[in-house]
PDB file of C-alpha atoms in Angstrom:
ATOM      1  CA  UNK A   1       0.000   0.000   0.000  1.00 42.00           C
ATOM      2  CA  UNK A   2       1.684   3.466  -0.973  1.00 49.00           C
ATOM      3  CA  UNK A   3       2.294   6.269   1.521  1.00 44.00           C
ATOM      4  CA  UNK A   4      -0.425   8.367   0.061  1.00 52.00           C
ATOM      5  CA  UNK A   5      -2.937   6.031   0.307  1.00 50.00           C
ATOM      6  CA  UNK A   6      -1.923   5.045   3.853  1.00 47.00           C
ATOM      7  CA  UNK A   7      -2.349   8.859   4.627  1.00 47.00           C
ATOM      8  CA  UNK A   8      -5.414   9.277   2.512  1.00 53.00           C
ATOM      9  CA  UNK A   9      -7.253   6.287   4.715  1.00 52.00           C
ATOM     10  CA  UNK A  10      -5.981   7.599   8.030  1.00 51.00           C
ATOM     11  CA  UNK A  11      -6.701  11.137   7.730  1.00 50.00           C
ATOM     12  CA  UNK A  12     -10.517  10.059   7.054  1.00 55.00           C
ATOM     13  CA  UNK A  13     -10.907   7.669   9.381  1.00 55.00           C
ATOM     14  CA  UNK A  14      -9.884   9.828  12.027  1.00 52.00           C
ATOM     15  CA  UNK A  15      -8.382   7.906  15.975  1.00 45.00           C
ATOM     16  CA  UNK A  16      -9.280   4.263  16.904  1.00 44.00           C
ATOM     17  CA  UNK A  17     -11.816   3.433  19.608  1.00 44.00           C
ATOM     18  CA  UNK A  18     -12.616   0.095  20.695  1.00 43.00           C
ATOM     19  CA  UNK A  19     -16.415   0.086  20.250  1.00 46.00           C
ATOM     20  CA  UNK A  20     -16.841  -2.079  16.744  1.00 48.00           C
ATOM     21  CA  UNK A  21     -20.385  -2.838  15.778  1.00 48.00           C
ATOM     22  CA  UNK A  22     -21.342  -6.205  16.239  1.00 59.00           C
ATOM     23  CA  UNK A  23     -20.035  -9.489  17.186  1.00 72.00           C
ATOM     24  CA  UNK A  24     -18.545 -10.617  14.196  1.00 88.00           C
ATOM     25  CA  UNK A  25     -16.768  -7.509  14.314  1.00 92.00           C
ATOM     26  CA  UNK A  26     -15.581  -7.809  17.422  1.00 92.00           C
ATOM     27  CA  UNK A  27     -14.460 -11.441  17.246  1.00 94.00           C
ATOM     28  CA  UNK A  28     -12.212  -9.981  13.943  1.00 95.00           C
ATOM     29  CA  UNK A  29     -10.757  -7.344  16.378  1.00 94.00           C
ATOM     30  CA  UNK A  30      -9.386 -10.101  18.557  1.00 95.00           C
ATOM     31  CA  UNK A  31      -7.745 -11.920  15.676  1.00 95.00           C
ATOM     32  CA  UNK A  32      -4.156 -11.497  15.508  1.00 96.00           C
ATOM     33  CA  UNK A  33      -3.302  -9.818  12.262  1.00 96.00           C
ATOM     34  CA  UNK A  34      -3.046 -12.123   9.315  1.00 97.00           C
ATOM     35  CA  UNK A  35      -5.254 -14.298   6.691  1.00 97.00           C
ATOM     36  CA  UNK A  36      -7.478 -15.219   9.108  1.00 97.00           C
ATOM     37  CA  UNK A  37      -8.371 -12.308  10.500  1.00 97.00           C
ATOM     38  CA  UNK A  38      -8.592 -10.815   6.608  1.00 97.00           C
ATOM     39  CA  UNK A  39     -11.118 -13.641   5.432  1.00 97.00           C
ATOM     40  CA  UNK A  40     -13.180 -12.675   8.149  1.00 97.00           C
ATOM     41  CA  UNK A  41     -13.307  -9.331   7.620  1.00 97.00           C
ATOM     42  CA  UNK A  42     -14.082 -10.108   4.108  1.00 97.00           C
ATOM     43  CA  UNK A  43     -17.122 -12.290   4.843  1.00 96.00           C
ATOM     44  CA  UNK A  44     -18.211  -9.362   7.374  1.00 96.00           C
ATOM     45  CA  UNK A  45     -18.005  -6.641   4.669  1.00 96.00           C
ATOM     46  CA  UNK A  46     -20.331  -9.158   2.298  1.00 93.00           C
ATOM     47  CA  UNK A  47     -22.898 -10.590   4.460  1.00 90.00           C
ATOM     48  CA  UNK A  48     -23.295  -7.596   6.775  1.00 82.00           C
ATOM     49  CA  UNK A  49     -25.463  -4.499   5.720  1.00 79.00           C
ATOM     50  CA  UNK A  50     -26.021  -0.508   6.790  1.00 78.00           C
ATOM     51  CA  UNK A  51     -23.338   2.264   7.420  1.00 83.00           C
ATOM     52  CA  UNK A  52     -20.127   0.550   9.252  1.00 90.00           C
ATOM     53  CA  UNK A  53     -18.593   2.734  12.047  1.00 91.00           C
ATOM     54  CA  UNK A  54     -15.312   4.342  11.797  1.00 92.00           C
ATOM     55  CA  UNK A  55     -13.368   1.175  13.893  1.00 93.00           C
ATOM     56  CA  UNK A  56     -14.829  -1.279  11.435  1.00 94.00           C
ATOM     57  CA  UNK A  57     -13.868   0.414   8.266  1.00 95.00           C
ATOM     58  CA  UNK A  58     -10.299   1.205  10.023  1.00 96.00           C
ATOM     59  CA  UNK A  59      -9.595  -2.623  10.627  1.00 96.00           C
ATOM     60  CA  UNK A  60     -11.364  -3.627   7.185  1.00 97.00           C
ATOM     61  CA  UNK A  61      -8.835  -1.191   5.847  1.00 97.00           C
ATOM     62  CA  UNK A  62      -5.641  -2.473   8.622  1.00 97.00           C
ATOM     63  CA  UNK A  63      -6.883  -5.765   7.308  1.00 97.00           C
ATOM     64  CA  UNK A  64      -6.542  -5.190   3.505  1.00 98.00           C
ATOM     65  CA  UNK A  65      -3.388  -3.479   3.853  1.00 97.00           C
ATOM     66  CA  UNK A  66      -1.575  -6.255   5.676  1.00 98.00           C
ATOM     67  CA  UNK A  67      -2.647  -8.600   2.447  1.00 98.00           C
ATOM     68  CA  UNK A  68      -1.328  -6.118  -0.579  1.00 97.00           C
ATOM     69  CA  UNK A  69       1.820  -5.713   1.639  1.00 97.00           C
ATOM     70  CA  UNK A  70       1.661  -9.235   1.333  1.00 97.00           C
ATOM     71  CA  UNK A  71       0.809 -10.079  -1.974  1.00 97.00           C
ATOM     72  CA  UNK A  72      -2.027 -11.467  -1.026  1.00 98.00           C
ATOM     73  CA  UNK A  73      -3.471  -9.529  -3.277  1.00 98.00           C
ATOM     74  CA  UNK A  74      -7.111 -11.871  -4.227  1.00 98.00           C
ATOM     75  CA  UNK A  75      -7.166 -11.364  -0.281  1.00 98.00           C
ATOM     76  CA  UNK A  76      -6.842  -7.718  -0.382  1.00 98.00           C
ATOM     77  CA  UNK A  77      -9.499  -7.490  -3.177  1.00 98.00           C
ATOM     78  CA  UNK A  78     -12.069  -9.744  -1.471  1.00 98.00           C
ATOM     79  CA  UNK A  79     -11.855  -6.940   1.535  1.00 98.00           C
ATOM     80  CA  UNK A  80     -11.482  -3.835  -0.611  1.00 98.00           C
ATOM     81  CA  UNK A  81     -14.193  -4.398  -2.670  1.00 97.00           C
ATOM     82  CA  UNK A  82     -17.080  -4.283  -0.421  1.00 96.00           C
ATOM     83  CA  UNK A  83     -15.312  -1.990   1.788  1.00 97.00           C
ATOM     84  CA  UNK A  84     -15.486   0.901  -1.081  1.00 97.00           C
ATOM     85  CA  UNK A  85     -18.665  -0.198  -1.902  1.00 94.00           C
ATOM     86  CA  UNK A  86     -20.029   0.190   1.498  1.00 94.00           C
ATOM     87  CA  UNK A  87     -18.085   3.388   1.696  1.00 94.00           C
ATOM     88  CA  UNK A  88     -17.712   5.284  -1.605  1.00 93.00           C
ATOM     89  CA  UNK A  89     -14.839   7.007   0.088  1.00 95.00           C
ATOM     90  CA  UNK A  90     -11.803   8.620  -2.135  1.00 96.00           C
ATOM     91  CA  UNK A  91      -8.993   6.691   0.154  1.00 96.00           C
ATOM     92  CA  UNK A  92     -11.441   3.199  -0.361  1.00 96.00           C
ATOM     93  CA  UNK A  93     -11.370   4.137  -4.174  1.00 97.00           C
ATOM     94  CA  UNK A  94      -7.808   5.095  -4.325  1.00 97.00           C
ATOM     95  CA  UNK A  95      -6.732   1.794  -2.587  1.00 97.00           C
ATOM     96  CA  UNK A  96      -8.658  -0.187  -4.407  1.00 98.00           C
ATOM     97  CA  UNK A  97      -7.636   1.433  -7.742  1.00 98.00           C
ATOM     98  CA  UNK A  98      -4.060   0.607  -6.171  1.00 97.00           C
ATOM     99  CA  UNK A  99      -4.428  -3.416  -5.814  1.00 98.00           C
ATOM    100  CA  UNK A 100      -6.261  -3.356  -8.648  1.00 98.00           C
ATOM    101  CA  UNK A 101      -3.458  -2.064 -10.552  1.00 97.00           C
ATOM    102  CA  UNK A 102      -0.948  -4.151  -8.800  1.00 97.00           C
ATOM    103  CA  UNK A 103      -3.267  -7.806  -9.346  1.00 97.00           C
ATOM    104  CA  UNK A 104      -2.811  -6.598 -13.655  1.00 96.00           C
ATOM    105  CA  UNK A 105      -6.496  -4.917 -13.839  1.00 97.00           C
ATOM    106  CA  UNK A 106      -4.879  -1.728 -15.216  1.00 95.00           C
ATOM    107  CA  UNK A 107      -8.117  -0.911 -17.370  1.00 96.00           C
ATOM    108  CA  UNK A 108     -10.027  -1.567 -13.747  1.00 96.00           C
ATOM    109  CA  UNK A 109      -7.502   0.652 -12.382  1.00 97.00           C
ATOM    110  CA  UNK A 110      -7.814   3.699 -14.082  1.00 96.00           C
ATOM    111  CA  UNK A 111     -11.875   3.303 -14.844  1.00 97.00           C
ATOM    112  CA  UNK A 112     -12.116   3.622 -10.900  1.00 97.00           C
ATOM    113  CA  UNK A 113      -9.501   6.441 -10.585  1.00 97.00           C
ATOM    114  CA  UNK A 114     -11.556   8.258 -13.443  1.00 96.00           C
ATOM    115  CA  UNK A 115     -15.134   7.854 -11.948  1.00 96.00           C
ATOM    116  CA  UNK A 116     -13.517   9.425  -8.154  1.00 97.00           C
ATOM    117  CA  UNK A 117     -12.792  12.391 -10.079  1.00 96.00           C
ATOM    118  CA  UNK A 118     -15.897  13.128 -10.375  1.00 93.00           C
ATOM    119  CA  UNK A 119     -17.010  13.433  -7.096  1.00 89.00           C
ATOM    120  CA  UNK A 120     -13.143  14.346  -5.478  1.00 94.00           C
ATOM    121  CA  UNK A 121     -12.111  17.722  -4.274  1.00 91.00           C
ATOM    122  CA  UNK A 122      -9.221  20.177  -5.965  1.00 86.00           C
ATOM    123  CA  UNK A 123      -6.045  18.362  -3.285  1.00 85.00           C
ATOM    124  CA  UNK A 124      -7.575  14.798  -3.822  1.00 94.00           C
ATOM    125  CA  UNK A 125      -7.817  15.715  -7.626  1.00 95.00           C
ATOM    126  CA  UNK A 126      -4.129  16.542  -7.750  1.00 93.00           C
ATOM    127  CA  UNK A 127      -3.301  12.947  -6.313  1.00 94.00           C
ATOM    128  CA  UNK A 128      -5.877  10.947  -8.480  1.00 97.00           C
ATOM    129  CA  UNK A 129      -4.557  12.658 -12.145  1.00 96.00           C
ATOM    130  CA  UNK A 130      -0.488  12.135 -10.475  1.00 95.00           C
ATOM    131  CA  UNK A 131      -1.726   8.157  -9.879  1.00 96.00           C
ATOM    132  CA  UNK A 132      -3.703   7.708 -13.203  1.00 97.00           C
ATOM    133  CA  UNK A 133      -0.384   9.084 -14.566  1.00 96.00           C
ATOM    134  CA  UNK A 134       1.909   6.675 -12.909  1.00 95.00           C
ATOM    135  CA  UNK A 135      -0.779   3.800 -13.420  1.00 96.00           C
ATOM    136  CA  UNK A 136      -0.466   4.482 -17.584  1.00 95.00           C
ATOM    137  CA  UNK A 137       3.426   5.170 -17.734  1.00 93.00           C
ATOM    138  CA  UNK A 138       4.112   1.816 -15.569  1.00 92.00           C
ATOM    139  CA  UNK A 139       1.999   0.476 -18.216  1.00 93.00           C
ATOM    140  CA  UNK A 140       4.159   2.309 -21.191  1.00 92.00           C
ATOM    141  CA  UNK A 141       1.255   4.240 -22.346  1.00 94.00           C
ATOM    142  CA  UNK A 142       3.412   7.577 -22.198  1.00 92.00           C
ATOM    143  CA  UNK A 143       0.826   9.415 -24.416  1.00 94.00           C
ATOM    144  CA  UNK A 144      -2.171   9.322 -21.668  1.00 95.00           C
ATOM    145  CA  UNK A 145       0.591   9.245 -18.879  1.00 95.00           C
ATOM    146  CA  UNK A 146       2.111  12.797 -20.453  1.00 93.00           C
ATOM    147  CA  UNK A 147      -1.155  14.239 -20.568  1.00 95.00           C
ATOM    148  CA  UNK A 148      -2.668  13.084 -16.891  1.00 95.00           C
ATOM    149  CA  UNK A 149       0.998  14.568 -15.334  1.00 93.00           C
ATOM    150  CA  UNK A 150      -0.261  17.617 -17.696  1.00 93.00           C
ATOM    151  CA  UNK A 151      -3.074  17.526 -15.532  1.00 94.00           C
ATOM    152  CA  UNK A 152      -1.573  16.946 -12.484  1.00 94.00           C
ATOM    153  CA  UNK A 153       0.649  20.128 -12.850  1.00 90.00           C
ATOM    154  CA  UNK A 154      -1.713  22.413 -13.944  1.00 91.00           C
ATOM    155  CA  UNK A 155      -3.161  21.826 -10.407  1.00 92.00           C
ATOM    156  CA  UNK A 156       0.220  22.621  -8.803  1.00 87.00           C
ATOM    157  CA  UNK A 157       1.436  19.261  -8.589  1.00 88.00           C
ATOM    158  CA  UNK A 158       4.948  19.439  -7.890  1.00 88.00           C
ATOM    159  CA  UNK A 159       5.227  15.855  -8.035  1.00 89.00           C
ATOM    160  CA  UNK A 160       3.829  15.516 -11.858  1.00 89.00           C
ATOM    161  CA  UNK A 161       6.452  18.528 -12.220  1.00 87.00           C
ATOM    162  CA  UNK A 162       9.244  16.173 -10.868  1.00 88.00           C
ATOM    163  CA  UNK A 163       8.742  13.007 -12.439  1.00 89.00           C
ATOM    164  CA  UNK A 164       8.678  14.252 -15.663  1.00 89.00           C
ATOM    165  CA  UNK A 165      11.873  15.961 -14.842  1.00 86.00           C
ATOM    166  CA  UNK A 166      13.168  12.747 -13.981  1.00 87.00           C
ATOM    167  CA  UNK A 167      12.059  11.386 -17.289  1.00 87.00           C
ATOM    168  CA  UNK A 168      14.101  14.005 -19.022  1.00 82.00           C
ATOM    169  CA  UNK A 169      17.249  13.686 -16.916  1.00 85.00           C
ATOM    170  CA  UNK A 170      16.919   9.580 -17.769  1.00 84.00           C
ATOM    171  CA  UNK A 171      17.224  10.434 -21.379  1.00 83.00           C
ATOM    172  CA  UNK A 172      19.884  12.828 -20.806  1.00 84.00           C
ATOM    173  CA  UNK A 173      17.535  15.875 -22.156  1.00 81.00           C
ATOM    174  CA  UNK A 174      19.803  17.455 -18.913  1.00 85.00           C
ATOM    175  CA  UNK A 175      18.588  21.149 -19.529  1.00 82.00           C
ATOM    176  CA  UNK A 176      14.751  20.529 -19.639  1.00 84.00           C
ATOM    177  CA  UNK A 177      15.766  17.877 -16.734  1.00 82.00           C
ATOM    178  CA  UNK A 178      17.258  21.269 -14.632  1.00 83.00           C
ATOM    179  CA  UNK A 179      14.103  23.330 -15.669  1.00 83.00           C
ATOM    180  CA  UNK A 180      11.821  20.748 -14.686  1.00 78.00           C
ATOM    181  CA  UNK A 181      13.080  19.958 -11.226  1.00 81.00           C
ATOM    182  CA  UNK A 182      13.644  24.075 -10.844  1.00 80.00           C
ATOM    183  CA  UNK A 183      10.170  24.160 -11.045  1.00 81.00           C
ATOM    184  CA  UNK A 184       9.246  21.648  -8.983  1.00 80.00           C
ATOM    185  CA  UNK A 185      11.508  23.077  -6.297  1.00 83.00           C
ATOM    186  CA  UNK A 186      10.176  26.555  -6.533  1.00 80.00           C
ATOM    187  CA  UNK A 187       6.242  25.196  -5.388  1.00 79.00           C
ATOM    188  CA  UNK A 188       7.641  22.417  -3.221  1.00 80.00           C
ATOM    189  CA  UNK A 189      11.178  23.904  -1.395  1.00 84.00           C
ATOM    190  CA  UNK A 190      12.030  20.806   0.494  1.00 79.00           C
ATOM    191  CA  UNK A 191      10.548  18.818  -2.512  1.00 80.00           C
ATOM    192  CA  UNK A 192      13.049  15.102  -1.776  1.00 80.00           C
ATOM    193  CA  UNK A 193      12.948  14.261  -5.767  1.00 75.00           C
ATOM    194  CA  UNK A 194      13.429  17.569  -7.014  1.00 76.00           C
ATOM    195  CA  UNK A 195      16.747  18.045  -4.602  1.00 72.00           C
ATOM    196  CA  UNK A 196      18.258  14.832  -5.588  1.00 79.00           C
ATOM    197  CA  UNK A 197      17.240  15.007  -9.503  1.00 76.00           C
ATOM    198  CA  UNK A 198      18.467  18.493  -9.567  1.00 70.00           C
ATOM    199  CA  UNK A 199      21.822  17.836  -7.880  1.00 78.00           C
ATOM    200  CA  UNK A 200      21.639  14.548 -10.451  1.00 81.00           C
ATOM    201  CA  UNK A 201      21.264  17.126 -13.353  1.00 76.00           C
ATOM    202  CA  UNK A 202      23.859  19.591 -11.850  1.00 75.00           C
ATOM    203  CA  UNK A 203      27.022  16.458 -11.642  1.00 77.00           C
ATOM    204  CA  UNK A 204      25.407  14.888 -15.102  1.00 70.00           C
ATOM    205  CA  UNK A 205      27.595  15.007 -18.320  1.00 57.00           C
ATOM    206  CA  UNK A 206      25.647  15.425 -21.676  1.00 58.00           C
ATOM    207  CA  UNK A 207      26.025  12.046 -23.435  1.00 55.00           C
ATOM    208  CA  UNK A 208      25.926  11.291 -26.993  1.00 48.00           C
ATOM    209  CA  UNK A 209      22.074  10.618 -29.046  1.00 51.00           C
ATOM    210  CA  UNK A 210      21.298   9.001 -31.663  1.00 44.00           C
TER     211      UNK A 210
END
């Protein structure tokens, strides 16, 4: 699971308490962390029904990160499905979009990514076009992975701004590499790719193209 979606999940979900709805729920809590506790979590997200308290959907989300970290990733699925259909949250989305991506769904990937736009705020918009972006160049589709960083930066993503720079600098293109990561730096000071790709740029020697 990546930082941002770690951060994304926690930041909704807000402290843990101890009061989980329902027995099932509660006999899940006790688990020690693992498969088991993950396949019952699983069941609970399918069979059970109305809104699920904060605790539940923080261990339902504990529970499914424990299993990507894993590779366990038909485990992490099973759990992050119903979890983001029983929550329609941007960090559910974005995590499932994640394993999604990871299990080779990349068309599930992005579909999911693209329908949380939608509904997603400007700072969560920012993160959804950077991921779409890193989904489709993983994937070598640099043409819709250009034009989602495009996105990305004209929201102020200093990220977008800094990967492409890195792109540049890995085919030696070393002055749009130095503009790139300038820019970055200049929204994002303490920006850690921008420093290192811009010292990267500064020691680099221009090397011969074909």
């Amino acid at each position: 699971m990546t930082t941002l979606a770690a951060c994304l999940a926690l930041a909704a979900l807000g402290a843990p308490g101890t009061d989980l709805v329902g027995e099932g729920w509660a006999e899940a809590a006790a688990l020690a962390p693992g498969p088991e506790r993950g396949a019952l979590v699983a069941e609970l997200l399918r069979s059970s029904q109305g809104e699920l308290d904060g605790d539940s959907q923080r261990l339902a989300y504990e529970a499914a990160t424990r299993a990507a970290d894993a590779l366990e990733l038909e485990l992490a699925l099973a759990i992050q499905e119903p979890l983001h259909e029983r929550v329609g949250a941007i960090w559910s989305g974005y995590n499932l979009a994640v394993t999604r991506h990871r299990s080779g769904d990349s068309a599930g990937a992005d579909a999911l990514l693209e329908a949380l736009l939608a509904s997603a705020g400007p700072g969560d918009r920012v993160n959804l076009w950077n991921q779409r972006a890193i989904f489709a160049l993983g994937d070598g589709r640099r043409g819709p992975a250009w034009a989602a960083f495009g996105r990305a930066m004209g929201l102020g993503s200093a990220d977008a701004t800094a990967i492409l720079a890195r792109e540049d600098l890995a085919g030696h293109n070393l002055h749009r590499a130095k503009s790139g990561f300038r820019a970055a730096l200049n929204r994002t000071p303490d920006h850690p790719w921008a420093l290192r790709g811009w010292g990267l740029a500064l020691l680099s020697a221009p090397q011969p193209r074909d």
